[in-house]
């Protein structure tokens, strides 16, 4: 199906691996105008094809792998692709965004998206090259670790993009991930869906190119965008030098570093697992995805080997949250977990919960905070579902349902929370609760950025938080749909404020922002009327225009984001989600951090009510018909 | 003595994680750090997020915030990314 818009390959492939049938999935230019691409495109495809009866582990569940129009065009930070499906952790829609080169290679093979449905009888792997699909027996690959699998596949199909799962995916660990090179579609168990389908790998290769409608303009926009990223203090200095792990010290200072299963917000030994210590002791060089000038990835040396370094979340959940102060151990586990093929956030969260269950005498496993020497064996037990690993592989929510301890089971909608402890950043808490995919810091809107990390607005007030969460979620949703990394958005925030936290201007902005909820809400309500133009600090809209030819401005970008977020919500509501599921554990809403001053909790009920109102959802959290009509989602199903 | 700790890219630039100094106010401390590490300007130090015993100086008396023996002062350079 051809597209008149640039940047797109104009074709999406539907592969039924049970019947070994291949056909093109209909996706029109009208759909591109409304849904752009990436995770929003995927949400529409899932909405149109999943029934209420479809369960995550069923042949009708789909793996929808999509790119955005900027993917593979050389745009900075835009080698991203997205994987959406029904999550085995939450039972709801999940989307997992990934860097690396698979998205670029999928486009080279001639496709904007790849949809996989059905279940194979025997393990197989798919090879897709320039409009040809081959089904290969994967019996010899089944059981292999993710790294080895990719090595073996590279021998078979050279210079290809790869998606693979490891033993965790094969054994249906509910938080198994999908790996592409060293990058991970990490969260919510997308790897388990691939494993259930008996699909070990997808390999893509080709020579096609996505053509922009205005190549000269595109190059000019990209050049300015890259310069902006390189000159910004976050994307040009902090992230390249310290990676995401650099945040840990600041989180500790702000008392938002999840410690001892989220009991505390500070960890006494934080410095031993900090990004600074990582840089000083282990860092060899930084590394980036294709076309990324930020290069936030780490290459570290441990035990004489150069390996991928950990992200902040991995350190947080496998460090302070289980009271582990050995960074060396975390570096080794990071590699092991990648090889086994599972999400380090949910692994760490589930183990922290089990440690507290043991401490309280509820489930005696021997797992104890601060005693971590044997954890590598536990990780293997999880991946192969042996011993207590078989239960840990089910995740925190199901452990709580079996053993109790719901009040300190740190998840939302069934997915373990990321490393930000939200009693010291209540807007982040709201985001965790309402996030479409559960306890994800990014799908939550990442308000913690304003609540202490880069800005310093009052982290405890509820004022403007619902409005800010909404606008952040919308802009991040649309950015991902375009194929861009959300880190590219950092340059949206004026460096004048970020790099001068004590200046009069910065203090004024920090004081004013919580009082500007009304203004943010006018933008949330009428984005295309209030900001029908490009913003100088958001090159993304100019890039989309120059590549695709789509009518685009900041208001339209926000509208597309709101449409995507609401569509995902609609799919979840269709599957029975109610306001009760927009939940945070009792520990965060009713118990303050021990000895913390001020004593705070997340005042969720108040913020949630306001959030629904801003979103145009009813009191049960369902998008109203008026909202659906406004977002052109009424009668969205085909 | 005041315990001074550096974090973020500021720490990588200074090459030290902590030191002990005597000072009665934050602005005095900035001058003393600058004297010890010439390559780190006062302006650069002023552009860090500064905490005294877990309190941001913007919630105290900013650069005139008073220090006493045993206080811990953190300097954290601009942060983002998660």
mmCIF file of N, CA, C and O in Angstrom, chain A residues 167-223:
data_model
loop_
_atom_site.group_PDB
_atom_site.id
_atom_site.type_symbol
_atom_site.label_atom_id
_atom_site.label_comp_id
_atom_site.label_asym_id
_atom_site.label_seq_id
_atom_site.Cartn_x
_atom_site.Cartn_y
_atom_site.Cartn_z
ATOM 1 N N UNK A 167 16.438 -17.675 27.099
ATOM 2 C CA UNK A 167 15.707 -18.709 27.847
ATOM 3 C C UNK A 167 14.509 -18.150 28.620
ATOM 4 O O UNK A 167 13.482 -18.820 28.737
ATOM 5 N N UNK A 168 14.607 -16.921 29.131
ATOM 6 C CA UNK A 168 13.488 -16.353 29.897
ATOM 7 C C UNK A 168 12.239 -16.226 29.026
ATOM 8 O O UNK A 168 11.123 -16.528 29.473
ATOM 9 N N UNK A 169 12.426 -15.780 27.792
ATOM 10 C CA UNK A 169 11.289 -15.671 26.872
ATOM 11 C C UNK A 169 10.728 -17.045 26.531
ATOM 12 O O UNK A 169 9.511 -17.249 26.495
ATOM 13 N N UNK A 170 11.632 -17.980 26.285
ATOM 14 C CA UNK A 170 11.198 -19.347 25.934
ATOM 15 C C UNK A 170 10.393 -19.959 27.077
ATOM 16 O O UNK A 170 9.439 -20.714 26.852
ATOM 17 N N UNK A 171 10.802 -19.652 28.315
ATOM 18 C CA UNK A 171 10.142 -20.252 29.478
ATOM 19 C C UNK A 171 9.024 -19.369 30.049
ATOM 20 O O UNK A 171 8.570 -19.583 31.168
ATOM 21 N N UNK A 172 8.614 -18.395 29.274
ATOM 22 C CA UNK A 172 7.445 -17.563 29.583
ATOM 23 C C UNK A 172 7.569 -16.806 30.907
ATOM 24 O O UNK A 172 6.572 -16.630 31.624
ATOM 25 N N UNK A 173 8.771 -16.393 31.229
ATOM 26 C CA UNK A 173 8.935 -15.486 32.378
ATOM 27 C C UNK A 173 8.133 -14.222 32.041
ATOM 28 O O UNK A 173 8.299 -13.657 30.965
ATOM 29 N N UNK A 174 7.282 -13.812 32.939
ATOM 30 C CA UNK A 174 6.320 -12.756 32.594
ATOM 31 C C UNK A 174 6.971 -11.395 32.350
ATOM 32 O O UNK A 174 6.300 -10.464 31.921
ATOM 33 N N UNK A 175 8.246 -11.278 32.665
ATOM 34 C CA UNK A 175 8.938 -10.025 32.353
ATOM 35 C C UNK A 175 10.161 -10.286 31.464
ATOM 36 O O UNK A 175 11.177 -9.596 31.570
ATOM 37 N N UNK A 176 10.011 -11.261 30.568
ATOM 38 C CA UNK A 176 11.080 -11.521 29.588
ATOM 39 C C UNK A 176 11.091 -10.400 28.547
ATOM 40 O O UNK A 176 10.055 -9.840 28.217
ATOM 41 N N UNK A 177 12.289 -10.116 28.050
ATOM 42 C CA UNK A 177 12.465 -9.003 27.110
ATOM 43 C C UNK A 177 12.826 -9.522 25.719
ATOM 44 O O UNK A 177 13.092 -10.712 25.537
ATOM 45 N N UNK A 178 12.851 -8.595 24.765
ATOM 46 C CA UNK A 178 13.327 -8.901 23.413
ATOM 47 C C UNK A 178 14.595 -8.071 23.197
ATOM 48 O O UNK A 178 14.648 -6.898 23.572
ATOM 49 N N UNK A 179 15.604 -8.697 22.592
ATOM 50 C CA UNK A 179 16.907 -8.038 22.454
ATOM 51 C C UNK A 179 17.257 -7.803 20.989
ATOM 52 O O UNK A 179 16.966 -8.616 20.122
ATOM 53 N N UNK A 180 17.906 -6.665 20.760
ATOM 54 C CA UNK A 180 18.356 -6.315 19.421
ATOM 55 C C UNK A 180 19.746 -5.714 19.561
ATOM 56 O O UNK A 180 19.884 -4.592 20.056
ATOM 57 N N UNK A 181 20.764 -6.463 19.172
ATOM 58 C CA UNK A 181 22.118 -6.022 19.476
ATOM 59 C C UNK A 181 22.242 -5.956 20.988
ATOM 60 O O UNK A 181 21.865 -6.877 21.704
ATOM 61 N N UNK A 182 22.731 -4.824 21.483
ATOM 62 C CA UNK A 182 22.833 -4.646 22.936
ATOM 63 C C UNK A 182 21.638 -3.889 23.493
ATOM 64 O O UNK A 182 21.606 -3.550 24.668
ATOM 65 N N UNK A 183 20.696 -3.587 22.647
ATOM 66 C CA UNK A 183 19.533 -2.808 23.079
ATOM 67 C C UNK A 183 18.357 -3.714 23.381
ATOM 68 O O UNK A 183 18.261 -4.823 22.856
ATOM 69 N N UNK A 184 17.465 -3.213 24.209
ATOM 70 C CA UNK A 184 16.411 -4.066 24.741
ATOM 71 C C UNK A 184 15.045 -3.418 24.658
ATOM 72 O O UNK A 184 14.885 -2.271 25.072
ATOM 73 N N UNK A 185 14.081 -4.179 24.140
ATOM 74 C CA UNK A 185 12.675 -3.830 24.356
ATOM 75 C C UNK A 185 12.354 -4.523 25.674
ATOM 76 O O UNK A 185 11.993 -5.696 25.712
ATOM 77 N N UNK A 186 12.572 -3.760 26.755
ATOM 78 C CA UNK A 186 12.793 -4.417 28.033
ATOM 79 C C UNK A 186 11.569 -4.819 28.809
ATOM 80 O O UNK A 186 11.546 -5.888 29.422
ATOM 81 N N UNK A 187 10.533 -3.997 28.792
ATOM 82 C CA UNK A 187 9.563 -4.121 29.863
ATOM 83 C C UNK A 187 8.278 -4.853 29.453
ATOM 84 O O UNK A 187 7.963 -5.006 28.290
ATOM 85 N N UNK A 188 7.570 -5.268 30.483
ATOM 86 C CA UNK A 188 6.189 -5.785 30.381
ATOM 87 C C UNK A 188 6.069 -7.143 29.695
ATOM 88 O O UNK A 188 4.975 -7.555 29.335
ATOM 89 N N UNK A 189 7.171 -7.822 29.473
ATOM 90 C CA UNK A 189 7.082 -9.216 29.053
ATOM 91 C C UNK A 189 6.876 -9.469 27.580
ATOM 92 O O UNK A 189 6.359 -10.528 27.194
ATOM 93 N N UNK A 190 7.320 -8.534 26.723
ATOM 94 C CA UNK A 190 7.158 -8.763 25.282
ATOM 95 C C UNK A 190 7.916 -10.022 24.834
ATOM 96 O O UNK A 190 7.499 -10.711 23.896
ATOM 97 N N UNK A 191 8.998 -10.338 25.525
ATOM 98 C CA UNK A 191 9.781 -11.539 25.171
ATOM 99 C C UNK A 191 9.025 -12.822 25.457
ATOM 100 O O UNK A 191 9.213 -13.839 24.764
ATOM 101 N N UNK A 192 8.172 -12.799 26.479
ATOM 102 C CA UNK A 192 7.388 -13.996 26.797
ATOM 103 C C UNK A 192 6.351 -14.264 25.709
ATOM 104 O O UNK A 192 6.037 -15.423 25.400
ATOM 105 N N UNK A 193 5.828 -13.197 25.120
ATOM 106 C CA UNK A 193 4.853 -13.369 24.026
ATOM 107 C C UNK A 193 5.553 -14.008 22.824
ATOM 108 O O UNK A 193 5.036 -14.925 22.188
ATOM 109 N N UNK A 194 6.758 -13.540 22.548
ATOM 110 C CA UNK A 194 7.530 -14.119 21.439
ATOM 111 C C UNK A 194 7.823 -15.599 21.736
ATOM 112 O O UNK A 194 7.714 -16.456 20.856
ATOM 113 N N UNK A 195 8.177 -15.872 22.985
ATOM 114 C CA UNK A 195 8.463 -17.256 23.385
ATOM 115 C C UNK A 195 7.226 -18.143 23.284
ATOM 116 O O UNK A 195 7.314 -19.283 22.831
ATOM 117 N N UNK A 196 6.101 -17.619 23.698
ATOM 118 C CA UNK A 196 4.854 -18.398 23.622
ATOM 119 C C UNK A 196 4.539 -18.752 22.167
ATOM 120 O O UNK A 196 4.051 -19.831 21.872
ATOM 121 N N UNK A 197 4.853 -17.817 21.274
ATOM 122 C CA UNK A 197 4.606 -18.058 19.847
ATOM 123 C C UNK A 197 5.654 -18.987 19.235
ATOM 124 O O UNK A 197 5.622 -19.284 18.060
ATOM 125 N N UNK A 198 6.618 -19.403 20.039
ATOM 126 C CA UNK A 198 7.742 -20.260 19.586
ATOM 127 C C UNK A 198 8.582 -19.561 18.515
ATOM 128 O O UNK A 198 9.112 -20.200 17.598
ATOM 129 N N UNK A 199 8.644 -18.247 18.621
ATOM 130 C CA UNK A 199 9.422 -17.471 17.662
ATOM 131 C C UNK A 199 10.722 -17.056 18.342
ATOM 132 O O UNK A 199 10.731 -16.209 19.224
ATOM 133 N N UNK A 200 11.815 -17.668 17.958
ATOM 134 C CA UNK A 200 13.104 -17.390 18.609
ATOM 135 C C UNK A 200 13.706 -16.071 18.132
ATOM 136 O O UNK A 200 14.350 -15.363 18.906
ATOM 137 N N UNK A 201 13.506 -15.767 16.846
ATOM 138 C CA UNK A 201 14.185 -14.578 16.310
ATOM 139 C C UNK A 201 13.530 -14.074 15.037
ATOM 140 O O UNK A 201 12.834 -14.818 14.340
ATOM 141 N N UNK A 202 13.753 -12.798 14.783
ATOM 142 C CA UNK A 202 13.384 -12.190 13.495
ATOM 143 C C UNK A 202 14.631 -11.501 12.971
ATOM 144 O O UNK A 202 15.286 -10.754 13.709
ATOM 145 N N UNK A 203 14.941 -11.765 11.734
ATOM 146 C CA UNK A 203 16.149 -11.177 11.129
ATOM 147 C C UNK A 203 15.721 -10.409 9.882
ATOM 148 O O UNK A 203 14.978 -10.944 9.057
ATOM 149 N N UNK A 204 16.152 -9.163 9.774
ATOM 150 C CA UNK A 204 15.746 -8.354 8.617
ATOM 151 C C UNK A 204 16.974 -7.746 7.932
ATOM 152 O O UNK A 204 17.971 -7.410 8.579
ATOM 153 N N UNK A 205 16.846 -7.593 6.633
ATOM 154 C CA UNK A 205 17.951 -7.022 5.860
ATOM 155 C C UNK A 205 17.399 -6.495 4.536
ATOM 156 O O UNK A 205 16.383 -6.989 4.050
ATOM 157 N N UNK A 206 18.034 -5.535 3.978
ATOM 158 C CA UNK A 206 17.582 -5.038 2.669
ATOM 159 C C UNK A 206 18.377 -3.841 2.225
ATOM 160 O O UNK A 206 19.328 -3.421 2.902
ATOM 161 N N UNK A 207 17.978 -3.299 1.096
ATOM 162 C CA UNK A 207 18.714 -2.157 0.534
ATOM 163 C C UNK A 207 17.803 -0.983 0.209
ATOM 164 O O UNK A 207 18.197 -0.047 -0.473
ATOM 165 N N UNK A 208 16.562 -1.070 0.664
ATOM 166 C CA UNK A 208 15.645 0.018 0.321
ATOM 167 C C UNK A 208 15.888 1.220 1.232
ATOM 168 O O UNK A 208 16.491 1.099 2.292
ATOM 169 N N UNK A 209 15.371 2.359 0.810
ATOM 170 C CA UNK A 209 15.551 3.584 1.610
ATOM 171 C C UNK A 209 14.237 4.342 1.683
ATOM 172 O O UNK A 209 13.482 4.383 0.713
ATOM 173 N N UNK A 210 13.999 4.934 2.820
ATOM 174 C CA UNK A 210 12.843 5.809 2.960
ATOM 175 C C UNK A 210 13.239 7.194 2.448
ATOM 176 O O UNK A 210 14.219 7.756 2.910
ATOM 177 N N UNK A 211 12.484 7.717 1.496
ATOM 178 C CA UNK A 211 12.864 9.008 0.918
ATOM 179 C C UNK A 211 12.091 10.149 1.565
ATOM 180 O O UNK A 211 10.875 10.064 1.727
ATOM 181 N N UNK A 212 12.789 11.221 1.919
ATOM 182 C CA UNK A 212 12.079 12.390 2.454
ATOM 183 C C UNK A 212 11.451 13.199 1.321
ATOM 184 O O UNK A 212 11.914 13.126 0.181
ATOM 185 N N UNK A 213 10.430 13.990 1.645
ATOM 186 C CA UNK A 213 9.824 14.819 0.591
ATOM 187 C C UNK A 213 10.687 16.051 0.298
ATOM 188 O O UNK A 213 10.625 16.597 -0.792
ATOM 189 N N UNK A 214 11.457 16.474 1.285
ATOM 190 C CA UNK A 214 12.295 17.660 1.069
ATOM 191 C C UNK A 214 13.671 17.409 1.705
ATOM 192 O O UNK A 214 13.923 17.769 2.856
ATOM 193 N N UNK A 215 14.527 16.776 0.934
ATOM 194 C CA UNK A 215 15.822 16.329 1.476
ATOM 195 C C UNK A 215 16.683 17.505 1.941
ATOM 196 O O UNK A 215 17.356 17.428 2.972
ATOM 197 N N UNK A 216 16.665 18.600 1.179
ATOM 198 C CA UNK A 216 17.501 19.750 1.565
ATOM 199 C C UNK A 216 17.057 20.345 2.893
ATOM 200 O O UNK A 216 17.876 20.619 3.771
ATOM 201 N N UNK A 217 15.746 20.520 3.014
ATOM 202 C CA UNK A 217 15.220 21.080 4.263
ATOM 203 C C UNK A 217 15.500 20.116 5.418
ATOM 204 O O UNK A 217 15.900 20.530 6.514
ATOM 205 N N UNK A 218 15.313 18.839 5.156
ATOM 206 C CA UNK A 218 15.554 17.825 6.186
ATOM 207 C C UNK A 218 16.997 17.925 6.711
ATOM 208 O O UNK A 218 17.227 17.939 7.919
ATOM 209 N N UNK A 219 17.934 18.036 5.794
ATOM 210 C CA UNK A 219 19.343 18.112 6.208
ATOM 211 C C UNK A 219 19.599 19.350 7.062
ATOM 212 O O UNK A 219 20.341 19.301 8.049
ATOM 213 N N UNK A 220 18.994 20.479 6.664
ATOM 214 C CA UNK A 220 19.172 21.719 7.438
ATOM 215 C C UNK A 220 18.592 21.554 8.845
ATOM 216 O O UNK A 220 19.205 21.953 9.835
ATOM 217 N N UNK A 221 17.388 20.971 8.911
ATOM 218 C CA UNK A 221 16.732 20.785 10.220
ATOM 219 C C UNK A 221 17.571 19.860 11.093
ATOM 220 O O UNK A 221 17.809 20.139 12.274
ATOM 221 N N UNK A 222 18.055 18.763 10.512
ATOM 222 C CA UNK A 222 18.846 17.787 11.282
ATOM 223 C C UNK A 222 20.139 18.421 11.803
ATOM 224 O O UNK A 222 20.563 18.188 12.931
ATOM 225 N N UNK A 223 20.762 19.234 10.933
ATOM 226 C CA UNK A 223 22.031 19.859 11.316
ATOM 227 C C UNK A 223 21.844 20.752 12.549
ATOM 228 O O UNK A 223 22.628 20.688 13.507
#
